[in-house]
Amino acid sequence: MPGDSNQKGVKTVQTMLASKKPGAKESSQEKPPKQNKRTHSDVADESLECTDSMTSIQSTLSEIKKALQETVTKDDLSSAIHCLVQQKDLKDIVTNIVKQLLLTFEKNLSEKVEAKVRKTTGKLQDQLDFLMIDNENLRERVRAKDKSIEKLEEQVSDNNNRAIEAIKLGNSIVESITSECLITQKGLIKY
């Protein structure tokens, strides 16, 4: 039979692992029964079966090798961890780059806004100065007009006073003429 290893002097795993009774001797253990001699055909059959078994074992070993090649190794894990560390580092680097870009953008934007504010403030200051000069010129013109108006009011007042005096004088002249005419009419004095 193939795989029989119960030949004389050869111990099987079962016989070696069989529990030994305390106080029992090895010689008292049961000996395996003797087997008959094998024929050439039995040996040939066994050798064919061994060849088939070897082929089967070799193919199984090849499959195991292929499976082991496809499994994750320590080197694969190390490189993956290294890549993960690099990704973490990349994340930190990208975060720092984005922060720097934002700071630069903010600084540039701030500078541009400040420049625009300065430019606009300068223009507004120029316009304000121009308006102040215009306003001062207008005040001078108003003062000059006020003086002219005061002079005209004085002249009008003076003219009014003269007109009143002239009217009074004219009235007194008219009265004196009228009284002379009246006297003349009465025949007292003739012209």
mmCIF file with all atom_site columns, C-alpha atoms in Angstrom, residues 11-22 24-26 29-30:
data_model
loop_
_atom_site.group_PDB
_atom_site.id
_atom_site.type_symbol
_atom_site.label_atom_id
_atom_site.label_alt_id
_atom_site.label_comp_id
_atom_site.label_asym_id
_atom_site.label_entity_id
_atom_site.label_seq_id
_atom_site.pdbx_PDB_ins_code
_atom_site.Cartn_x
_atom_site.Cartn_y
_atom_site.Cartn_z
_atom_site.occupancy
_atom_site.B_iso_or_equiv
_atom_site.pdbx_formal_charge
_atom_site.auth_seq_id
_atom_site.auth_comp_id
_atom_site.auth_asym_id
_atom_site.auth_atom_id
_atom_site.pdbx_PDB_model_num
ATOM 1  C CA . LYS A 1 11 ? 7.952 3.843  14.144 1.00 0.00 ? 11 LYS A CA 1
ATOM 2  C CA . THR A 1 12 ? 4.908 5.796  13.009 1.00 0.00 ? 12 THR A CA 1
ATOM 3  C CA . VAL A 1 13 ? 3.916 9.164  14.391 1.00 0.00 ? 13 VAL A CA 1
ATOM 4  C CA . GLN A 1 14 ? 0.924 7.565  16.085 1.00 0.00 ? 14 GLN A CA 1
ATOM 5  C CA . THR A 1 15 ? 3.060 5.016  17.878 1.00 0.00 ? 15 THR A CA 1
ATOM 6  C CA . MET A 1 16 ? 5.518 7.692  18.909 1.00 0.00 ? 16 MET A CA 1
ATOM 7  C CA . LEU A 1 17 ? 2.809 9.964  20.228 1.00 0.00 ? 17 LEU A CA 1
ATOM 8  C CA . ALA A 1 18 ? 0.807 7.186  21.902 1.00 0.00 ? 18 ALA A CA 1
ATOM 9  C CA . SER A 1 19 ? 0.467 7.840  25.576 1.00 0.00 ? 19 SER A CA 1
ATOM 10 C CA . LYS A 1 20 ? 2.773 5.829  27.694 1.00 0.00 ? 20 LYS A CA 1
ATOM 11 C CA . LYS A 1 21 ? 1.433 4.274  30.842 1.00 0.00 ? 21 LYS A CA 1
ATOM 12 C CA . PRO A 1 22 ? 3.435 4.986  33.934 1.00 0.00 ? 22 PRO A CA 1
ATOM 13 C CA . ALA A 1 24 ? 5.213 0.511  31.395 1.00 0.00 ? 24 ALA A CA 1
ATOM 14 C CA . LYS A 1 25 ? 8.251 -0.410 29.375 1.00 0.00 ? 25 LYS A CA 1
ATOM 15 C CA . GLU A 1 26 ? 8.834 0.149  25.733 1.00 0.00 ? 26 GLU A CA 1
ATOM 16 C CA . GLN A 1 29 ? 4.078 -1.814 23.976 1.00 0.00 ? 29 GLN A CA 1
ATOM 17 C CA . GLU A 1 30 ? 2.186 -3.318 21.126 1.00 0.00 ? 30 GLU A CA 1
#
